[in-house]
CSV table of C-alpha atoms and ligand atoms in Angstrom, one decimal:
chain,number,residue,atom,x,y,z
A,1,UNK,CA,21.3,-12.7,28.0
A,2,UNK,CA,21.2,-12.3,24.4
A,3,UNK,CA,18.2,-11.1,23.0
A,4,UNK,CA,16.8,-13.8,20.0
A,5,UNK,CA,13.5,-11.7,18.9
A,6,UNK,CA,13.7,-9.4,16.5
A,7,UNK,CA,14.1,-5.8,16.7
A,8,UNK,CA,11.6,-3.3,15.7
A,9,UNK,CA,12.4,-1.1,13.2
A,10,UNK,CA,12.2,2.4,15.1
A,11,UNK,CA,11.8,4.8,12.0
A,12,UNK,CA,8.5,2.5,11.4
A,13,UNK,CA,6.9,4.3,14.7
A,14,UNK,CA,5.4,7.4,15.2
A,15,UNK,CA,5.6,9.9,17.6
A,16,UNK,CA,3.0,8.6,20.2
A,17,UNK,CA,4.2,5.2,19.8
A,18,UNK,CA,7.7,6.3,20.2
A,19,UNK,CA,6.7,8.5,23.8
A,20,UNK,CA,5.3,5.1,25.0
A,21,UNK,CA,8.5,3.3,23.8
A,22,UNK,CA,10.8,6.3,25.9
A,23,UNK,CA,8.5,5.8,28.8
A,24,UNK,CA,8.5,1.9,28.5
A,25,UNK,CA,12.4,2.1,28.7
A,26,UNK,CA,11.6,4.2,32.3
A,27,UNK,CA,12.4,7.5,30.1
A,28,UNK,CA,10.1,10.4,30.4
A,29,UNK,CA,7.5,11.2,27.8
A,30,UNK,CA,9.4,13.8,26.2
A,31,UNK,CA,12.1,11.7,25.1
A,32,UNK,CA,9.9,10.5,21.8
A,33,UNK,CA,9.8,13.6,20.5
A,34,UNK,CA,13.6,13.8,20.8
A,35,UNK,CA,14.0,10.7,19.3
A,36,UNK,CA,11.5,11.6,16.8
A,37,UNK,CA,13.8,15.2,15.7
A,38,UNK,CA,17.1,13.0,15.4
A,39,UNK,CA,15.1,10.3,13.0
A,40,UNK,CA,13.0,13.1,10.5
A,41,UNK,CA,14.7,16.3,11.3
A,42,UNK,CA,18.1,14.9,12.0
A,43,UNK,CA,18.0,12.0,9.5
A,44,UNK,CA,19.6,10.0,12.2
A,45,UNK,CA,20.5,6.6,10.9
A,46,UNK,CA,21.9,5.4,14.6
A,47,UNK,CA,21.3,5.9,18.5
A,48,UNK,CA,25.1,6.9,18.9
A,49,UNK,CA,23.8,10.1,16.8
A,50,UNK,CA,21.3,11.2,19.5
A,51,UNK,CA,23.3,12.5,21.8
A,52,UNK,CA,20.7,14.2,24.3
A,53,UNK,CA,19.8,11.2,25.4
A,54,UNK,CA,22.2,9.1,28.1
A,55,UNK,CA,24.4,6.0,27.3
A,56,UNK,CA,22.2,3.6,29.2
A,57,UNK,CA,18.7,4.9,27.3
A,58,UNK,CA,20.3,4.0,23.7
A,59,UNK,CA,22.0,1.3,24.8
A,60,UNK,CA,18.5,0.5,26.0
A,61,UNK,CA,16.9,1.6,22.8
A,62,UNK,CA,19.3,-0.4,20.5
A,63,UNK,CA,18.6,-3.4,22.5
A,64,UNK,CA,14.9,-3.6,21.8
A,65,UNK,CA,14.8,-1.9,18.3
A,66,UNK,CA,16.8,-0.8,15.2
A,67,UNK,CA,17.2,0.9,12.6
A,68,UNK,CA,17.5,0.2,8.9
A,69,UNK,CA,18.9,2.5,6.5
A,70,UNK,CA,19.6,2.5,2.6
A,71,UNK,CA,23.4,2.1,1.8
A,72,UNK,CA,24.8,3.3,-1.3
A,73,UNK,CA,26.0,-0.2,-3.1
A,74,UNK,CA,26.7,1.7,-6.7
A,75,UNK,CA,27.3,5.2,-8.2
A,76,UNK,CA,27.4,6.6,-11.2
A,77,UNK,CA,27.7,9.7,-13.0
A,78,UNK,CA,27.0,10.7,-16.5
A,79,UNK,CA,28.6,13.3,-18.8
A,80,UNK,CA,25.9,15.5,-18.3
A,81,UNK,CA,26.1,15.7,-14.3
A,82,UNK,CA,23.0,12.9,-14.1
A,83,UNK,CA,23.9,10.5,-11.1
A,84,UNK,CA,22.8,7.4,-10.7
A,85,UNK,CA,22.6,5.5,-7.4
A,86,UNK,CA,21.7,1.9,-6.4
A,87,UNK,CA,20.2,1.5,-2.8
A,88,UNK,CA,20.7,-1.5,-0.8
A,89,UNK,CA,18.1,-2.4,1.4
A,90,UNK,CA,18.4,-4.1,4.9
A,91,UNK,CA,17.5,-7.0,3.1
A,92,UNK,CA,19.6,-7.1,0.1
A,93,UNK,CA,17.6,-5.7,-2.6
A,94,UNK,CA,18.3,-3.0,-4.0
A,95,UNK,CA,16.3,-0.5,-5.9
A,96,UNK,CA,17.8,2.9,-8.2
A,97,UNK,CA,17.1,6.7,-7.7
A,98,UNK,CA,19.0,9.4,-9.5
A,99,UNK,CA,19.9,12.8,-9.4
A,100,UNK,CA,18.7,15.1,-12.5
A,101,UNK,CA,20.7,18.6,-13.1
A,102,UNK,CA,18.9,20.6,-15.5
A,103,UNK,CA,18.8,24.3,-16.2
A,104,UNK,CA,14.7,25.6,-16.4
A,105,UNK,CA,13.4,28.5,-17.4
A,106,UNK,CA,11.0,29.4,-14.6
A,107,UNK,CA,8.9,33.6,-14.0
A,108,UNK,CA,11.0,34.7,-17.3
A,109,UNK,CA,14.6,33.9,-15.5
A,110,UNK,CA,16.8,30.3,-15.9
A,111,UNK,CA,16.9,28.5,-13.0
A,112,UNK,CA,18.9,25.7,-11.8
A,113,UNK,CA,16.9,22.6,-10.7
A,114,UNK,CA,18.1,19.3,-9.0
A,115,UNK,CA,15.4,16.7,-9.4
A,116,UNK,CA,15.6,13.7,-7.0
A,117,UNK,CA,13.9,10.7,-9.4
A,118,UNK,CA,12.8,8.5,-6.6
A,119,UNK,CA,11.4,4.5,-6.4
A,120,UNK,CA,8.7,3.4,-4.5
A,121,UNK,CA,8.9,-0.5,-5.2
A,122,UNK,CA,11.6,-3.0,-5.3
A,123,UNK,CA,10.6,-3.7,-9.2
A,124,UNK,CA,7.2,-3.3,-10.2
A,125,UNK,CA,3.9,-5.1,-11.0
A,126,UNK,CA,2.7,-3.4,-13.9
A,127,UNK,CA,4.4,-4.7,-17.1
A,128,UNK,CA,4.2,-1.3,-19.0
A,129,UNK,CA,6.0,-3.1,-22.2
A,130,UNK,CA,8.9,-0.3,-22.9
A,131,UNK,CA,9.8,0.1,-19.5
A,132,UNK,CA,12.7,-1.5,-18.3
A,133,UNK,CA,11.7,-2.1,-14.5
A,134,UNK,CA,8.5,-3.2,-16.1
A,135,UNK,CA,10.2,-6.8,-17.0
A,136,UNK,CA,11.6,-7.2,-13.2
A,137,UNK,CA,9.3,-8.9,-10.7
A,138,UNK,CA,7.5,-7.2,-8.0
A,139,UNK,CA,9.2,-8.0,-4.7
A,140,UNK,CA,7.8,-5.8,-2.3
A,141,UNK,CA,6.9,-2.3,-1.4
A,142,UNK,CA,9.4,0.5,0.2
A,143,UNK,CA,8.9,1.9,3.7
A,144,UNK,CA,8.2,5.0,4.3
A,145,UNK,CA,11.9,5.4,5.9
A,146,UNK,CA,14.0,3.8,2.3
A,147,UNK,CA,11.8,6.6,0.6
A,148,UNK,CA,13.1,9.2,2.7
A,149,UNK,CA,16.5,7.7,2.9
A,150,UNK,CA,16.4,8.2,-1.1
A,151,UNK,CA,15.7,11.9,-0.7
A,152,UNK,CA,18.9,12.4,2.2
A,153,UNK,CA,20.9,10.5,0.4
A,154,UNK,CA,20.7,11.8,-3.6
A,155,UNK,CA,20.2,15.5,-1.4
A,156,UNK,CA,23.6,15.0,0.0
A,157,UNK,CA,25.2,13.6,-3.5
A,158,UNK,CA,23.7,16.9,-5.1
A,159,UNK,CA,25.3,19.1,-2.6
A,160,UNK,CA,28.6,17.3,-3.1
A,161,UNK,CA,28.8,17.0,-6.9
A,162,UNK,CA,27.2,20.3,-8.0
A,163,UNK,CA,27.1,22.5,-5.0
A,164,UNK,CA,23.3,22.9,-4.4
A,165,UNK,CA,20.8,21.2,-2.6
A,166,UNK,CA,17.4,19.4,-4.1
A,167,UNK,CA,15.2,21.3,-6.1
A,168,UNK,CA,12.2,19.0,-6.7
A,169,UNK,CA,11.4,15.1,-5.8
A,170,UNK,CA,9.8,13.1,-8.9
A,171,UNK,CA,8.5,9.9,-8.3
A,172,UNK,CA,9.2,8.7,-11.7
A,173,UNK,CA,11.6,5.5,-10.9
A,174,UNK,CA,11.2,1.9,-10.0
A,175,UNK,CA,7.4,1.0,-9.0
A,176,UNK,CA,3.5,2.5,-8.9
A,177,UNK,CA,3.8,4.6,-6.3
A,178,UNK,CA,0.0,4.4,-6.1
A,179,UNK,CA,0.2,0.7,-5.3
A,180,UNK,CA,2.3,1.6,-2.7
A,181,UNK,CA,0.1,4.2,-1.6
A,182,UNK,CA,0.5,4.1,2.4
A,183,UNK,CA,4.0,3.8,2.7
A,184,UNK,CA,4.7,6.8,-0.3
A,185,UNK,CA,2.1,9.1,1.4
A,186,UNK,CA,3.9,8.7,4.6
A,187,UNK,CA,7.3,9.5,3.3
A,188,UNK,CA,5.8,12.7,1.8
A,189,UNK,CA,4.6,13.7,4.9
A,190,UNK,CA,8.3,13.4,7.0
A,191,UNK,CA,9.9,15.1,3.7
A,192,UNK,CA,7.5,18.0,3.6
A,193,UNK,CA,6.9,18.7,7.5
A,194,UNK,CA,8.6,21.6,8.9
A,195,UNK,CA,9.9,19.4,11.9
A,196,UNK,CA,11.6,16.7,9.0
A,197,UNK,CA,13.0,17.8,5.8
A,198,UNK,CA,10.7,20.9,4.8
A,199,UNK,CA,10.7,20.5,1.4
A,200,UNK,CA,7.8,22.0,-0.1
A,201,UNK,CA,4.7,19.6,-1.5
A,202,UNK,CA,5.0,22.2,-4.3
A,203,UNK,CA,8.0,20.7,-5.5
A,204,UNK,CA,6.8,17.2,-5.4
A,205,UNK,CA,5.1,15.2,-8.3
A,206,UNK,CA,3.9,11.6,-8.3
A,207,UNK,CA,3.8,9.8,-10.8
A,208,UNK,CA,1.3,7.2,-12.2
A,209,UNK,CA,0.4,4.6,-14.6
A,210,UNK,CA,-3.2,5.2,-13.9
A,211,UNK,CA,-4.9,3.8,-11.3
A,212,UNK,CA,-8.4,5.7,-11.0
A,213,UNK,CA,-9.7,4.7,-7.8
A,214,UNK,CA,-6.5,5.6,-6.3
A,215,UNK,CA,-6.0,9.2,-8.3
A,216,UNK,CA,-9.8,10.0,-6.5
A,217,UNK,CA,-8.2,8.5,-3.1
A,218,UNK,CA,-5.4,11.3,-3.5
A,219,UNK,CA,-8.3,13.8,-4.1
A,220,UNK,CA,-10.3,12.6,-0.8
A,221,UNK,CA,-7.0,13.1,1.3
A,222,UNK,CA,-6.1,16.4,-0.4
A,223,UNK,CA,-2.8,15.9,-1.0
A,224,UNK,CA,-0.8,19.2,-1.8
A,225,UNK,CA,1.5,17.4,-4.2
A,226,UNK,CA,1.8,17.7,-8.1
A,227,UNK,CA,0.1,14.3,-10.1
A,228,UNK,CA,1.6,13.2,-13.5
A,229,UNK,CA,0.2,10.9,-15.2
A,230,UNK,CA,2.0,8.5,-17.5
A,231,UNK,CA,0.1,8.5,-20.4
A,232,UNK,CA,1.9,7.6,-23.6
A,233,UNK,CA,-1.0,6.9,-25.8
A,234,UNK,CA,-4.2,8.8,-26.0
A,235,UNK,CA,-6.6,5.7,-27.7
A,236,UNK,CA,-7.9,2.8,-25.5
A,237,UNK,CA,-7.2,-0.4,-27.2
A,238,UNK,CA,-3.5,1.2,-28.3
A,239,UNK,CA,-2.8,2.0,-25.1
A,240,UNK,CA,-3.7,-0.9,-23.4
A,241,UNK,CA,-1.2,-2.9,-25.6
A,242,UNK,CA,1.8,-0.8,-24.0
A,243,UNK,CA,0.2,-0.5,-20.4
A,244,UNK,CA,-1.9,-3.3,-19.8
A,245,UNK,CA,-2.6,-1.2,-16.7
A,246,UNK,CA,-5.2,0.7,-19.0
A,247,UNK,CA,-7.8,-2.7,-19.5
A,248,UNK,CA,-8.9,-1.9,-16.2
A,249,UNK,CA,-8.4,1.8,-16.1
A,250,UNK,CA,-9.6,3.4,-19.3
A,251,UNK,CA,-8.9,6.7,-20.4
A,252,UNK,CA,-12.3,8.1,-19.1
A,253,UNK,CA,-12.1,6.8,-16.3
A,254,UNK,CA,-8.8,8.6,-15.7
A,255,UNK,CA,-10.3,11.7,-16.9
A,256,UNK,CA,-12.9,11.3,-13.9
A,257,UNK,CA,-10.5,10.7,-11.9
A,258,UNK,CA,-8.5,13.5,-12.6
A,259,UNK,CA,-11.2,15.8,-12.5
A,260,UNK,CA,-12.2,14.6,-8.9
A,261,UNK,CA,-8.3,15.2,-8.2
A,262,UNK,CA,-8.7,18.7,-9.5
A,263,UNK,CA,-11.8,19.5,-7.5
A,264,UNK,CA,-10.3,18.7,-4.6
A,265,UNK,CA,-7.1,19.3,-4.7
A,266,UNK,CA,-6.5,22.3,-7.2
A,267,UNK,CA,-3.1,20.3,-7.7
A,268,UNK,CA,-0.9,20.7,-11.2
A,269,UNK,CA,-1.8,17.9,-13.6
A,270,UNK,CA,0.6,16.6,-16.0
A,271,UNK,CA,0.5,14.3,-18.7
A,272,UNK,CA,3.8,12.2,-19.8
A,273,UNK,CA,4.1,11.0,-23.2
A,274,UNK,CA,7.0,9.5,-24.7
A,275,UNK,CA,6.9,9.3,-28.3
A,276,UNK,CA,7.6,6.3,-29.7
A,277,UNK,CA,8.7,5.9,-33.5
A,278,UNK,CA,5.6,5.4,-35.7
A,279,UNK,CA,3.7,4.5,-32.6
A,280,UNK,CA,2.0,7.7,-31.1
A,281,UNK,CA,3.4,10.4,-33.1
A,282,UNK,CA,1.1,11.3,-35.5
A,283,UNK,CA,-1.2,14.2,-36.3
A,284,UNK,CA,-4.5,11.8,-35.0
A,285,UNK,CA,-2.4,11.5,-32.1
A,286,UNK,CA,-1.5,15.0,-31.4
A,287,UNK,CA,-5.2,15.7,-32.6
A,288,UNK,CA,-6.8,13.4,-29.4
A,289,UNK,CA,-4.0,14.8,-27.1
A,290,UNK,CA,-5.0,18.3,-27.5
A,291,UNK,CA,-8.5,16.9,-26.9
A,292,UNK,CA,-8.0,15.0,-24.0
A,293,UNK,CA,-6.0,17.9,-22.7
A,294,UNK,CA,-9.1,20.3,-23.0
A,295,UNK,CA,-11.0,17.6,-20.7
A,296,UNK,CA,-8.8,18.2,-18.1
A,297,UNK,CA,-8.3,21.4,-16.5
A,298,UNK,CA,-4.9,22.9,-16.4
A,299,UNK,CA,-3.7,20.4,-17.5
A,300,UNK,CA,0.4,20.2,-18.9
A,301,UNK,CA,2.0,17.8,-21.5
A,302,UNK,CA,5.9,16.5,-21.0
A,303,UNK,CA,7.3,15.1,-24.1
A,304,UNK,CA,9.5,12.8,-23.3
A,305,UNK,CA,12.4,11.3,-25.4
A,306,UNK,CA,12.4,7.6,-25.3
A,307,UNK,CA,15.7,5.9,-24.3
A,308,UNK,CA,15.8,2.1,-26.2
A,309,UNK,CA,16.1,-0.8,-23.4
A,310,UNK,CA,17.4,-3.9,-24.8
A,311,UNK,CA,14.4,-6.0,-23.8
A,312,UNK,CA,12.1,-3.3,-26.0
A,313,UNK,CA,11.6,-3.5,-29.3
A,314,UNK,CA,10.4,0.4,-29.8
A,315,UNK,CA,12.2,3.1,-30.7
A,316,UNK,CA,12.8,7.0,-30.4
A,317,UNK,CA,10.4,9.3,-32.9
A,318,UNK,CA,12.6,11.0,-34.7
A,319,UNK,CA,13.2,15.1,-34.2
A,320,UNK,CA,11.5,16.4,-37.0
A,321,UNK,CA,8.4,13.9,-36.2
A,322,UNK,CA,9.0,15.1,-32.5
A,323,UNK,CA,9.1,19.0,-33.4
A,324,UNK,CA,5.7,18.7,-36.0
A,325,UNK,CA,4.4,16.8,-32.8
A,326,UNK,CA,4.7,19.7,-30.1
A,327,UNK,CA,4.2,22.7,-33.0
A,328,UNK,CA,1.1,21.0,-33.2
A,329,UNK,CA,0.5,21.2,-29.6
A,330,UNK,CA,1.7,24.6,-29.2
A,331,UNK,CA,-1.0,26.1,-32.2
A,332,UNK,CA,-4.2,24.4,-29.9
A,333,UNK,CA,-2.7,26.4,-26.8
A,334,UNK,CA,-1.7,23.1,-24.7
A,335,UNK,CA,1.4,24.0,-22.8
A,336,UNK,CA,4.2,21.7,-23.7
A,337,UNK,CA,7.2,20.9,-22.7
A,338,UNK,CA,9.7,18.6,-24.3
A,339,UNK,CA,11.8,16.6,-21.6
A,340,UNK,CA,15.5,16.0,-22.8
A,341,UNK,CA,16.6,12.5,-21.6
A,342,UNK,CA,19.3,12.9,-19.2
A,343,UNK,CA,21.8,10.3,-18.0
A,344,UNK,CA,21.5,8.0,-20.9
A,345,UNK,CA,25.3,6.5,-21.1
A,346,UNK,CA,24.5,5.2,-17.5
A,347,UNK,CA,20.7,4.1,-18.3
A,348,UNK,CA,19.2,6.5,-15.8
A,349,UNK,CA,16.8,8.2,-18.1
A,350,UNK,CA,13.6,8.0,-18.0
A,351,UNK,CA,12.5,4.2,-18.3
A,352,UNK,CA,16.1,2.4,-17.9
A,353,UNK,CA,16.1,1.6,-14.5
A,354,UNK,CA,16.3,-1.6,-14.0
A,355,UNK,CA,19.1,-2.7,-11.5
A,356,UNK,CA,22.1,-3.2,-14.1
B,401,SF4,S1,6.6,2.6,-16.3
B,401,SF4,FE1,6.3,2.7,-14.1
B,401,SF4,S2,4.4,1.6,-13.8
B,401,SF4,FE2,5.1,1.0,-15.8
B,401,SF4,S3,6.4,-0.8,-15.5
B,401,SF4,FE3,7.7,0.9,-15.4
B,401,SF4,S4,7.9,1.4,-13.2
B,401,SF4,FE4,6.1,0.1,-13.5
């Protein structure tokens, strides 16, 4: 008889669910935590893939549930190695991660580093004004599963193209990932457990517009992940303009909440600030960046080169303004760091992602 309900998604269960599932099936207990190793440790995106367990379980298995992986729909690459990827979802949307290349200096040596840029939302709900995904409509949040999907997928890409696995994991690309806050903490979790990816939390940064209630949440929790914080402007009312975001969340509030972050979590701080051509680039503003930087401890300034979108009307500050900009940083002690855009002739820098 053909079966008209529909199927569970099985990478949505956890372990005790999925030991209930196994013995539901008439499988012993134990068979969960197989399943469990093929889906995180594995990154099995099929039951033919588990083969420890017989014919007649999966067949079982694929009768009552399913899975529902990302797809790679689109690829590009960029002169400078950047690779850009659009994700189909079960459902037809599609969201964008990309692989960075770059070359750090890291303990006095270069390095090479392979940056996963990840997306937590199909589109996004926060109408930051430069942003390109900014002017898309939020549809809905990712699962926990398309996050890590993201990560196997742009890992896999990076071994292929440059011969190296993933460095770090930003989550810099489409959505909040605080409004998605479950779902984005439960993706961490499978990439960073020994018994799933075992990726270091070290290596991990979220990114946010600012949401203070939720920075604290990440404090109570005691995440062991890096926080950046995507600040762009360092006066209220100026700030609210470009991330309305801000209204509701003002810069004190974020420098609580940062604080409480801090306390808690002793995690790396970052602020992001793009500068913007005769918008936030001027000695005031490098004057109230230093001093927002001294309320906050350890904290760590990107600059950021801003990439034009053609629904924007700002533009880049230009290098000598940029250069005065971090000297000026650099003579009050604030470590900065300017971020070169990478992956501009394919719009996967910073800000351009927007489904093309
Ligand atoms: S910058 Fe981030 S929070 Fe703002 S609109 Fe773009 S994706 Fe959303």
């Amino acid at each position: 008889m053909e079966r008209t309900e529909k199927r569970r998604d099985i990478r949505s269960m956890g372990i005790k669910e999925l030991e209930a599932a196994a013995q539901e099936l008439g499988e012993p207990k134990f068979r969960g935590k197989q399943m469990h190793e093929w889906i995180w440790k594995h990154s099995a995106t099929s039951f033919e893939a588990m083969t420890n367990l017989s014919n007649a379980f999966r067949q079982k298995l694929q009768e009552h549930y399913e899975f529902r992986p990302l797809t790679i729909d689109a690829q590009q690459q960029s002169t400078d190695g950047t690779v850009k990827c659009r994700f189909k979802l079960f459902d037809g949307n599609v969201v964008e991660g990309v692989l960075i290349p770059s070359t750090e200096r890291a303990e006095d040596r270069l390095s090479d580093r392979m940056t996963a840029c990840l997306s937590s939302q199909v589109g996004c709900s926060l109408n930051c004004s430069f942003c390109a995904t900014g002017f898309m409509d939020l549809k809905r949040n990712l699962e926990p599963a398309e996050i890590y999907d993201q990560v196997v997928m742009l890992n896999r890409i990076s071994q292929q193209v440059h011969g190296s696995p993933l460095t770090n994991i930003v989550f810099m690309g489409m959505g909040e990932p605080l409004l998605n806050y479950r779902n984005v903490l439960g993706a961490i979790e499978r990439i960073t457990a020994p018994d799933g990816l075992n990726i270091s939390a070290k290596r991990i940064t979220v990114s946010t517009a600012g949401i203070a209630k939720m920075i604290r949440r990440l404090g109570d929790d005691e995440v062991r992940f890096n926080l950046a914080l995507s600040l762009h402007h360092t006066h209220d009312e100026a700030r609210s303009k470009i991330m309305p975001i801000n209204e509701s969340n003002s810069l004190d509030a974020l420098v609580d909440a940062l604080n409480y972050f801090y306390d808690k979590t002793g995690g790396r701080i970052t602020f992001e600030y793009i500068l913007f051509d005769g918008l936030n680039e001027s000695k005031e503003d490098a004057e109230r960046l230093v001093q927002l930087c001294r309320r906050v401890p350890a904290a760590r300034v990107n600059i950021i080169e801003y990439n034009p979108i053609d629904m924007a009307r700002f533009q880049k500050s230009e290098q000598q303004r940029r250069e005065r900009f971090v000297d000026y940083l650099h003579q009050h002690r604030v470590t900065a760091k300017v971020r070169r855009s990478r992956g501009k002739d394919i719009d996967a820098a910073c800000g351009q992602l927007a489904n093309k």
